[in-house]
Coordinates of C-alpha atoms in Angstrom, one line a residue:
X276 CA 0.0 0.0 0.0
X277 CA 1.2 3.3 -0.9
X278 CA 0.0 6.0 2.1
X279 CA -0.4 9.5 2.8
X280 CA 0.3 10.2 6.4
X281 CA -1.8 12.7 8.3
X282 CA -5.6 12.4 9.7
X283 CA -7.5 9.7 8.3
X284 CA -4.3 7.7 6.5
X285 CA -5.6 7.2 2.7
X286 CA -4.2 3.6 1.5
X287 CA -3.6 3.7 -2.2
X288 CA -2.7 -0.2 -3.7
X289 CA 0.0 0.5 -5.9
X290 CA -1.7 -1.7 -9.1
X291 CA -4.2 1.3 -8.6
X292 CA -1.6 4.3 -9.4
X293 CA -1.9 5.9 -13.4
X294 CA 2.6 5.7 -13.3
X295 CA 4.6 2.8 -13.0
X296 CA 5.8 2.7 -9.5
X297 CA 9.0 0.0 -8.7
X298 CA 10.1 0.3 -5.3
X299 CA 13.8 -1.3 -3.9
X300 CA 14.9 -2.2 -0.4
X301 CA 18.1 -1.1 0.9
X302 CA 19.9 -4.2 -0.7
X303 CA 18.7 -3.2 -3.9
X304 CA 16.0 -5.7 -4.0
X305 CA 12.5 -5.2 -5.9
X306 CA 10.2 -4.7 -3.3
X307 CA 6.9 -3.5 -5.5
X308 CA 6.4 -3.5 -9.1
X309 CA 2.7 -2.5 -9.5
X310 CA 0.4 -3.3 -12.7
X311 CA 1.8 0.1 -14.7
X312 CA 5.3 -0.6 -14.1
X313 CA 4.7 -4.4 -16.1
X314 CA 2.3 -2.6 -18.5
X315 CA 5.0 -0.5 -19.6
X316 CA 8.2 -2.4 -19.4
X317 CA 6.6 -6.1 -20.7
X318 CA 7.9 -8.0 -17.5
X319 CA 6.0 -9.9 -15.0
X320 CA 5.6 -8.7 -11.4
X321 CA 6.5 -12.1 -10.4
X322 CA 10.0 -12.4 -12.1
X323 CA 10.5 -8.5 -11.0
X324 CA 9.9 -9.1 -7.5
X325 CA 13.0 -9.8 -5.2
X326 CA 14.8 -9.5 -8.0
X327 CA 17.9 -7.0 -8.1
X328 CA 16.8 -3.6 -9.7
X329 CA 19.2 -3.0 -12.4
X330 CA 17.6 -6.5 -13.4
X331 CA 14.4 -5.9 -12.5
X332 CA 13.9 -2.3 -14.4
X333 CA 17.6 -2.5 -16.5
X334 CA 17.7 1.2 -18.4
X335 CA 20.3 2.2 -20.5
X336 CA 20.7 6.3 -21.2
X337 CA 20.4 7.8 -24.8
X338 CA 23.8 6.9 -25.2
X339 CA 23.6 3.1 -24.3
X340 CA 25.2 3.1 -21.0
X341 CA 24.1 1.0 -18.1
X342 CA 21.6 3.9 -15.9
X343 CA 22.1 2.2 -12.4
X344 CA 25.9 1.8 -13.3
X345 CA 25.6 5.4 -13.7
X346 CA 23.8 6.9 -10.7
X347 CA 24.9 4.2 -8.4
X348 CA 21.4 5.2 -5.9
X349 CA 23.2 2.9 -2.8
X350 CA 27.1 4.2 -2.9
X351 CA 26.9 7.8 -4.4
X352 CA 26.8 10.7 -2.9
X353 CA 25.5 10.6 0.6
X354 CA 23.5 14.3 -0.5
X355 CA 21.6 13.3 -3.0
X356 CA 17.9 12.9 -2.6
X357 CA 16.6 11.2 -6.2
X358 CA 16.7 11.7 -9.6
X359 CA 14.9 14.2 -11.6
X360 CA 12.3 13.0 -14.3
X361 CA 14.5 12.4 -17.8
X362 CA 13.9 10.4 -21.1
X363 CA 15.7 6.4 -20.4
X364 CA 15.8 3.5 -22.4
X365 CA 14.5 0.0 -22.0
X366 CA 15.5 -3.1 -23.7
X367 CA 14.5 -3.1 -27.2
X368 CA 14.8 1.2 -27.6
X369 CA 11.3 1.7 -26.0
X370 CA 11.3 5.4 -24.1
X371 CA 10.0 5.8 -21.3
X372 CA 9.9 9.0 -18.6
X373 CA 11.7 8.0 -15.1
X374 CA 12.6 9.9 -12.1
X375 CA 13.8 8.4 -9.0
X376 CA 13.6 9.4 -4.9
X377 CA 16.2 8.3 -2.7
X378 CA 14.5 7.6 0.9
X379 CA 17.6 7.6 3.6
X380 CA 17.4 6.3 7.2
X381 CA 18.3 9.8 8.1
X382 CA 19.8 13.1 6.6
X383 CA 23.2 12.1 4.5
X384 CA 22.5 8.4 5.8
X385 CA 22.6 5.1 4.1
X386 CA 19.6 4.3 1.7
X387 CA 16.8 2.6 2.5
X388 CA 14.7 2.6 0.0
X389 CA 14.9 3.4 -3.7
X390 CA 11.3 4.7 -5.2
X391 CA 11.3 5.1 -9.1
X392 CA 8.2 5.9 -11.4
X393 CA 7.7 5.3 -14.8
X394 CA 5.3 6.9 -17.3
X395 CA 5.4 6.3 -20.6
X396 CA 6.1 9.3 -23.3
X397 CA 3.6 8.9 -25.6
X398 CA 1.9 12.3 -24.7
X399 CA 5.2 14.1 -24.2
X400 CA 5.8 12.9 -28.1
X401 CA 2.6 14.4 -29.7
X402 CA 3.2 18.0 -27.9
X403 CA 6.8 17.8 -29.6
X404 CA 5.2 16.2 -32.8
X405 CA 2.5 19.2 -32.4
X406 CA 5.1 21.4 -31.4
X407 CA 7.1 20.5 -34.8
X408 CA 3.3 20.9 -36.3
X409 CA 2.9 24.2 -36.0
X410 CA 6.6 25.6 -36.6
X411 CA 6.3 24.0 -40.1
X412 CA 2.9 25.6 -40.4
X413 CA 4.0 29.1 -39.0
X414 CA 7.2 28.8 -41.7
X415 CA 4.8 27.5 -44.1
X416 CA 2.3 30.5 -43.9
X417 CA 5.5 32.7 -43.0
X418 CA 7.1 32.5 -46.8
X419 CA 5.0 33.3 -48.9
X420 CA 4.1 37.1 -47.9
X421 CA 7.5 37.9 -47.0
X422 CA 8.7 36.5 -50.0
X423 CA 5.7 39.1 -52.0
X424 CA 7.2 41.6 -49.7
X425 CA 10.8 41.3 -50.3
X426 CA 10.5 40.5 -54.1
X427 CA 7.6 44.1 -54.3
X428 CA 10.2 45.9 -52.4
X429 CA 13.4 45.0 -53.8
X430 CA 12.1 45.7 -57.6
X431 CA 10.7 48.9 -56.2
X432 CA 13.9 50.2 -54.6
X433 CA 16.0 48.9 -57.5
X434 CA 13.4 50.3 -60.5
X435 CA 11.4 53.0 -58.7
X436 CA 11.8 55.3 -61.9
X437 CA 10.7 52.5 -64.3
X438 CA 6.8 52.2 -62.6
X439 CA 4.2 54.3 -62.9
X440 CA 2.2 55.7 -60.2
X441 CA -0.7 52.9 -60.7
X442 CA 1.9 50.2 -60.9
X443 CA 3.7 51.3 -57.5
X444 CA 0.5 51.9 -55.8
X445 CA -0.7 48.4 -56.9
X446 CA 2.8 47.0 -55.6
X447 CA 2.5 48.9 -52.3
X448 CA -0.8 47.7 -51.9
X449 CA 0.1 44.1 -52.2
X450 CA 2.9 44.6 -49.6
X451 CA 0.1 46.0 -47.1
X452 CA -2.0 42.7 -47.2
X453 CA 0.7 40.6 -46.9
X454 CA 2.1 42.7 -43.8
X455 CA -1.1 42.1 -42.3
X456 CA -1.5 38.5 -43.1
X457 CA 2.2 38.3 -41.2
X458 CA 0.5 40.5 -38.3
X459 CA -2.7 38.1 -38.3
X460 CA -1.0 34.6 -38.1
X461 CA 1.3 35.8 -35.3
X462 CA -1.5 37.4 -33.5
X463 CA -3.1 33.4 -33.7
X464 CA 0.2 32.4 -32.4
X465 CA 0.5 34.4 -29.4
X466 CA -3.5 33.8 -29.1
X467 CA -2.5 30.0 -29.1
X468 CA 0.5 29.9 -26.9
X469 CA -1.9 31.8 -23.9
X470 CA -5.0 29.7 -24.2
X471 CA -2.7 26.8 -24.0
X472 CA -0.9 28.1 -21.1
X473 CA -3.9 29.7 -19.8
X474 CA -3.1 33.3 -20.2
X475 CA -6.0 34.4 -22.2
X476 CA -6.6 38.0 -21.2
X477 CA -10.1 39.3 -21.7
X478 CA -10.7 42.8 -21.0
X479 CA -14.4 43.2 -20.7
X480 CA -16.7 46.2 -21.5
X481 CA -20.6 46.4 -23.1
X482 CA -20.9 44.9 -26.1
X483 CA -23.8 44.2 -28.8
X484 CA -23.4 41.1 -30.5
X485 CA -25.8 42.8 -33.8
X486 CA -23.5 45.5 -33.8
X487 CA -20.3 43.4 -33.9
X488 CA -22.3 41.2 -36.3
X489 CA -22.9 44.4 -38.8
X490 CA -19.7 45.0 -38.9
X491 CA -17.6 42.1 -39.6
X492 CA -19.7 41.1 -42.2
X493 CA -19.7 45.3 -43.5
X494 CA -15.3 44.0 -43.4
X495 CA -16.2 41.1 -45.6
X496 CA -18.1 43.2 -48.0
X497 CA -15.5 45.5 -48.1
X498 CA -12.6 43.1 -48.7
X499 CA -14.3 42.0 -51.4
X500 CA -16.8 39.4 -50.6
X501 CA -20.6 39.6 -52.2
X502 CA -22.9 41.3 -49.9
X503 CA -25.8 39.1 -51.2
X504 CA -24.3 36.3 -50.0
X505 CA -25.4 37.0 -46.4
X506 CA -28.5 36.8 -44.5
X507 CA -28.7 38.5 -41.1
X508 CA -31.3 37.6 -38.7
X509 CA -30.8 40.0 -35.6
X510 CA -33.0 39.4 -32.7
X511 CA -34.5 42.7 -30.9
X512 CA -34.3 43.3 -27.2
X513 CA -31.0 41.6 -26.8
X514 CA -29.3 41.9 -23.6
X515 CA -26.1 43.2 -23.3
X516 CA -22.7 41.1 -23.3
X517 CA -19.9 42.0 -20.5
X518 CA -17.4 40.4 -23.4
X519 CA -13.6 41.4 -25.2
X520 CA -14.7 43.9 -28.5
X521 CA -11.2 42.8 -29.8
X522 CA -11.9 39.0 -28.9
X523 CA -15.5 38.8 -30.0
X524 CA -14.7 40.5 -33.5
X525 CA -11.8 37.6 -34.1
X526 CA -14.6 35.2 -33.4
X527 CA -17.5 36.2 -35.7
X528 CA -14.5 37.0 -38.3
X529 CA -13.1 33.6 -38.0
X530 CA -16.5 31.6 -38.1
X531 CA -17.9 34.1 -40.8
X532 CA -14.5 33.5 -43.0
X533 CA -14.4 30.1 -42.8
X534 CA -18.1 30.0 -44.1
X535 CA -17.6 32.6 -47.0
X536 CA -14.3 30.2 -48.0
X537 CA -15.0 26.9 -47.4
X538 CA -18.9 26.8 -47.9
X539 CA -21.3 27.7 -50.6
X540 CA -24.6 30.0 -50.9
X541 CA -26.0 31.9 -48.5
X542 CA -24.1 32.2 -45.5
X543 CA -26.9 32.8 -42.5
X544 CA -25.9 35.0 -39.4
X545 CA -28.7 34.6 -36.8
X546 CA -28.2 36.8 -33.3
X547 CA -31.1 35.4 -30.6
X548 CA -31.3 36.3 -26.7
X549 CA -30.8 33.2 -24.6
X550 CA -33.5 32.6 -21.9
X551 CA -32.9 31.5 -18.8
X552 CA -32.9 27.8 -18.0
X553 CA -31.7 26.0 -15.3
X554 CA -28.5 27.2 -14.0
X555 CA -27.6 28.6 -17.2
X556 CA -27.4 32.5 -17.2
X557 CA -29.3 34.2 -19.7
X558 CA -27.3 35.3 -22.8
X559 CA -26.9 35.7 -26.3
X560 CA -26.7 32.9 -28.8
X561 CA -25.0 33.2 -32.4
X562 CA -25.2 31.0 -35.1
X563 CA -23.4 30.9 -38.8
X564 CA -24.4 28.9 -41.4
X565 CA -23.7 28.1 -45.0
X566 CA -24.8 26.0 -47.8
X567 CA -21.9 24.1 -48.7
X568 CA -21.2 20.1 -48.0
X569 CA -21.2 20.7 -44.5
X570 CA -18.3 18.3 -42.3
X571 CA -18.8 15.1 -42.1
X572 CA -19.4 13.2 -39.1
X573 CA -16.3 11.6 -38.5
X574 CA -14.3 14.3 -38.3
X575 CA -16.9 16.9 -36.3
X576 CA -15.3 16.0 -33.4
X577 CA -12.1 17.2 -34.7
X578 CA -12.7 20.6 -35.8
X579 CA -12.1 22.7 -32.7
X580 CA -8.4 20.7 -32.7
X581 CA -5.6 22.7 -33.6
X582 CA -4.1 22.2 -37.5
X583 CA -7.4 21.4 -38.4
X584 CA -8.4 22.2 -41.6
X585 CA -11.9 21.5 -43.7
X586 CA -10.6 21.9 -46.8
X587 CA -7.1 22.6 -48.9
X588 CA -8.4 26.5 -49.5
X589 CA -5.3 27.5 -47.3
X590 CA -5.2 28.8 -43.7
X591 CA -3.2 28.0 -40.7
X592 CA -6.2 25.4 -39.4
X593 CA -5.8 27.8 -35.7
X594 CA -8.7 29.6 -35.9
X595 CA -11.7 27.4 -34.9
X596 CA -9.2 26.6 -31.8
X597 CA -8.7 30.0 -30.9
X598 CA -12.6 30.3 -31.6
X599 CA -13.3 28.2 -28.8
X600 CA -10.2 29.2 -26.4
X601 CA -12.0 33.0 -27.0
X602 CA -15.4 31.8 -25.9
X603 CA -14.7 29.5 -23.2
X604 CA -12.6 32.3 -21.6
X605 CA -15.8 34.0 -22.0
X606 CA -17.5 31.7 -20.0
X607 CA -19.5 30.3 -23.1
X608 CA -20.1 27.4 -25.2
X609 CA -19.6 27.0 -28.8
X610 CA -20.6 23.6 -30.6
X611 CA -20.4 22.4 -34.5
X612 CA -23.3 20.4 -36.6
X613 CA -24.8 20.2 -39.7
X614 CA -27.8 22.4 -40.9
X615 CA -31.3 20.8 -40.6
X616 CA -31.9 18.5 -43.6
X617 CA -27.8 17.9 -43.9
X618 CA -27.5 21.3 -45.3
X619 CA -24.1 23.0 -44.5
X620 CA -21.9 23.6 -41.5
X621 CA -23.4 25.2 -38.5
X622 CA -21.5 27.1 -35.6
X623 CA -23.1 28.6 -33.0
X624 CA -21.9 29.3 -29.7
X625 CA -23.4 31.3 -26.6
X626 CA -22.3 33.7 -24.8
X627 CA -24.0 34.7 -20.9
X628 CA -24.9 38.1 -20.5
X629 CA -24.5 39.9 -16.7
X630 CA -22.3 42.8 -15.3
X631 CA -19.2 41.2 -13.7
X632 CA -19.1 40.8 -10.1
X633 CA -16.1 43.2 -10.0
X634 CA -18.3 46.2 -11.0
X635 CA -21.4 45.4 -8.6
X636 CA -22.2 47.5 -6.1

């Protein structure tokens, strides 16, 4: 049993711990080698117990070496309390993640006890494989504007007598949408790296959600997009939202976007008030949808992932991810389906309405 002294002692049985656990005595002997520990290193409790650690658990460094040989738990330094957490080998090249506490009898005495746990690295691999993910993505997105801007601006600066006034403004203009498309995708980055970390700052103040609507899609229009492409249903008498202007316009102009780019037909923007039900506060509810193929079912449950991406149109594949960071920051909920009668994609998320506590009297 693995305990936690204090009032009421809480036994734990070792088999039910989520990391390998191998404990030694101070003769180096195996002691406890729970269900994890043979889950991850393939060898039975039974041959593991009394059996000498380095046999037992036998780990080799990145560079082949013998890890017990190494670290010597029983004979080294009388100061040291453990090992921190690092990346070992087992027979056969598995990895797996180990770190290792030296119990003593006493302060600098002998060891009498050796506890080491195990946990295998298959989740530290997909953050470095996502990790490696989105650096070839950022230098991926990253080339292509600045290679417009340094090929516009070079041929300026060397032939600025050649061009007409038309033909440099043209230029210049080119160079200003791709130094905002550099500005937008490390915005997303920075907007990734603090919902992941949890750092999301929302800085709160009135907003109407038929306002914000208005405008993104007057931005769309603007840009270039056909203004008969959109239907907007705004509700009357809705409440006001406590939410991020800033934040709230990256939303709608993410969800709106994707629709115009990757759907078809009319793309519907419908703003409704949220009654209250149950413990839910009352609010404002949002909802884009086009006419296109819609997502398919397998792969709904995927969309708010990062690197996701509904079709090969371009894009980072950050921005239904930062969609949902955004509103669940907000204290809302934002879902995905299909449009009644397996129309197009539908988004809709809800956000509650209320003055924050901070400003109550």
């Amino acid at each position: 049993m693995v305990k936690r002294p204090g009032a009421g002692e809480l036994d734990v049985p070792p088999d039910d711990l989520p990391d390998g656990l191998v404990i030694a005595d101070n003769q180096g002997r195996v002691t406890c080698f729970n269900a994890e520990a043979a889950r991850l290193t393939g060898t039975d409790p039974a041959q593991a117990l009394g059996s000498p650690l380095a046999d037992a658990l036998p780990l080799e460094d990145p560079d082949g070496r013998p890890w017990w040989q190494l670290t010597n738990p029983y004979r080294g330094l009388a100061t040291r309390a453990g090992q921190p957490e690092r990346n070992l080998l087992l027979p056969g090249g598995r990895e797996v993640l180990v770190a290792a506490r030296y119990v003593r009898v006493r302060p600098a005495g002998p060891v009498r006890q050796v506890v080491i746990t195990l946990r295998s690295t298959e989740a530290r691999q997909r953050m470095e494989r996502s990790n490696a993910e989105l650096i070839a993505t950022v230098a991926h997105e990253l080339r292509s504007p600045l290679t417009s801007v340094k090929g516009f601006t070079a041929t300026l600066l060397d032939k600025w007598d050649r061009f007409t006034d038309e033909q440099k403004r043209l230029m210049l203009q080119t160079v200003d949408a791709d130094a905002d498309r550099v500005t937008r995708l490390i915005t997303e980055l920075l907007d990734v790296s603090r919902i992941d970390s949890g750092r999301l700052e929302i800085r709160r103040e009135p907003v109407r959600l038929d306002d914000a609507v208005r405008r993104q899609v007057k931005t769309l229009v603007t840009a270039g997009a056909d203004p008969d492409r959109f239907d907007l249903r705004l509700a009357h008498g809705l409440p006001v939202l406590w939410a991020d202007p800033d934040k709230i316009a990256q939303v709608l102009g993410n969800l709106l976007e994707n629709a115009v780019r990757h759907g078809a037909g009319t793309v519907t923007i419908e703003v409704e008030p949220v009654p209250h039900t149950g413990d839910r506060s009352e609010g404002t509810a949002v909802t884009v949808t086009d006419q296109g193929a819609g997502i398919p079912e397998d792969v709904m449950h995927r969309v708010f992932t990062r690197f996701w991406r509904g079709s090969t149109r371009g894009g980072t594949g950050l921005g239904l991810y930062i969609v949902k960071g955004i509103i669940e920051a907000h204290g809302g909920t934002v879902t995905v389906g299909r449009c009644p009668g397996g129309g197009g994609a539908r988004f809709r998320f809800i956000l509650p309405a209320g003055t924050p506590a901070v400003l109550i009297s």
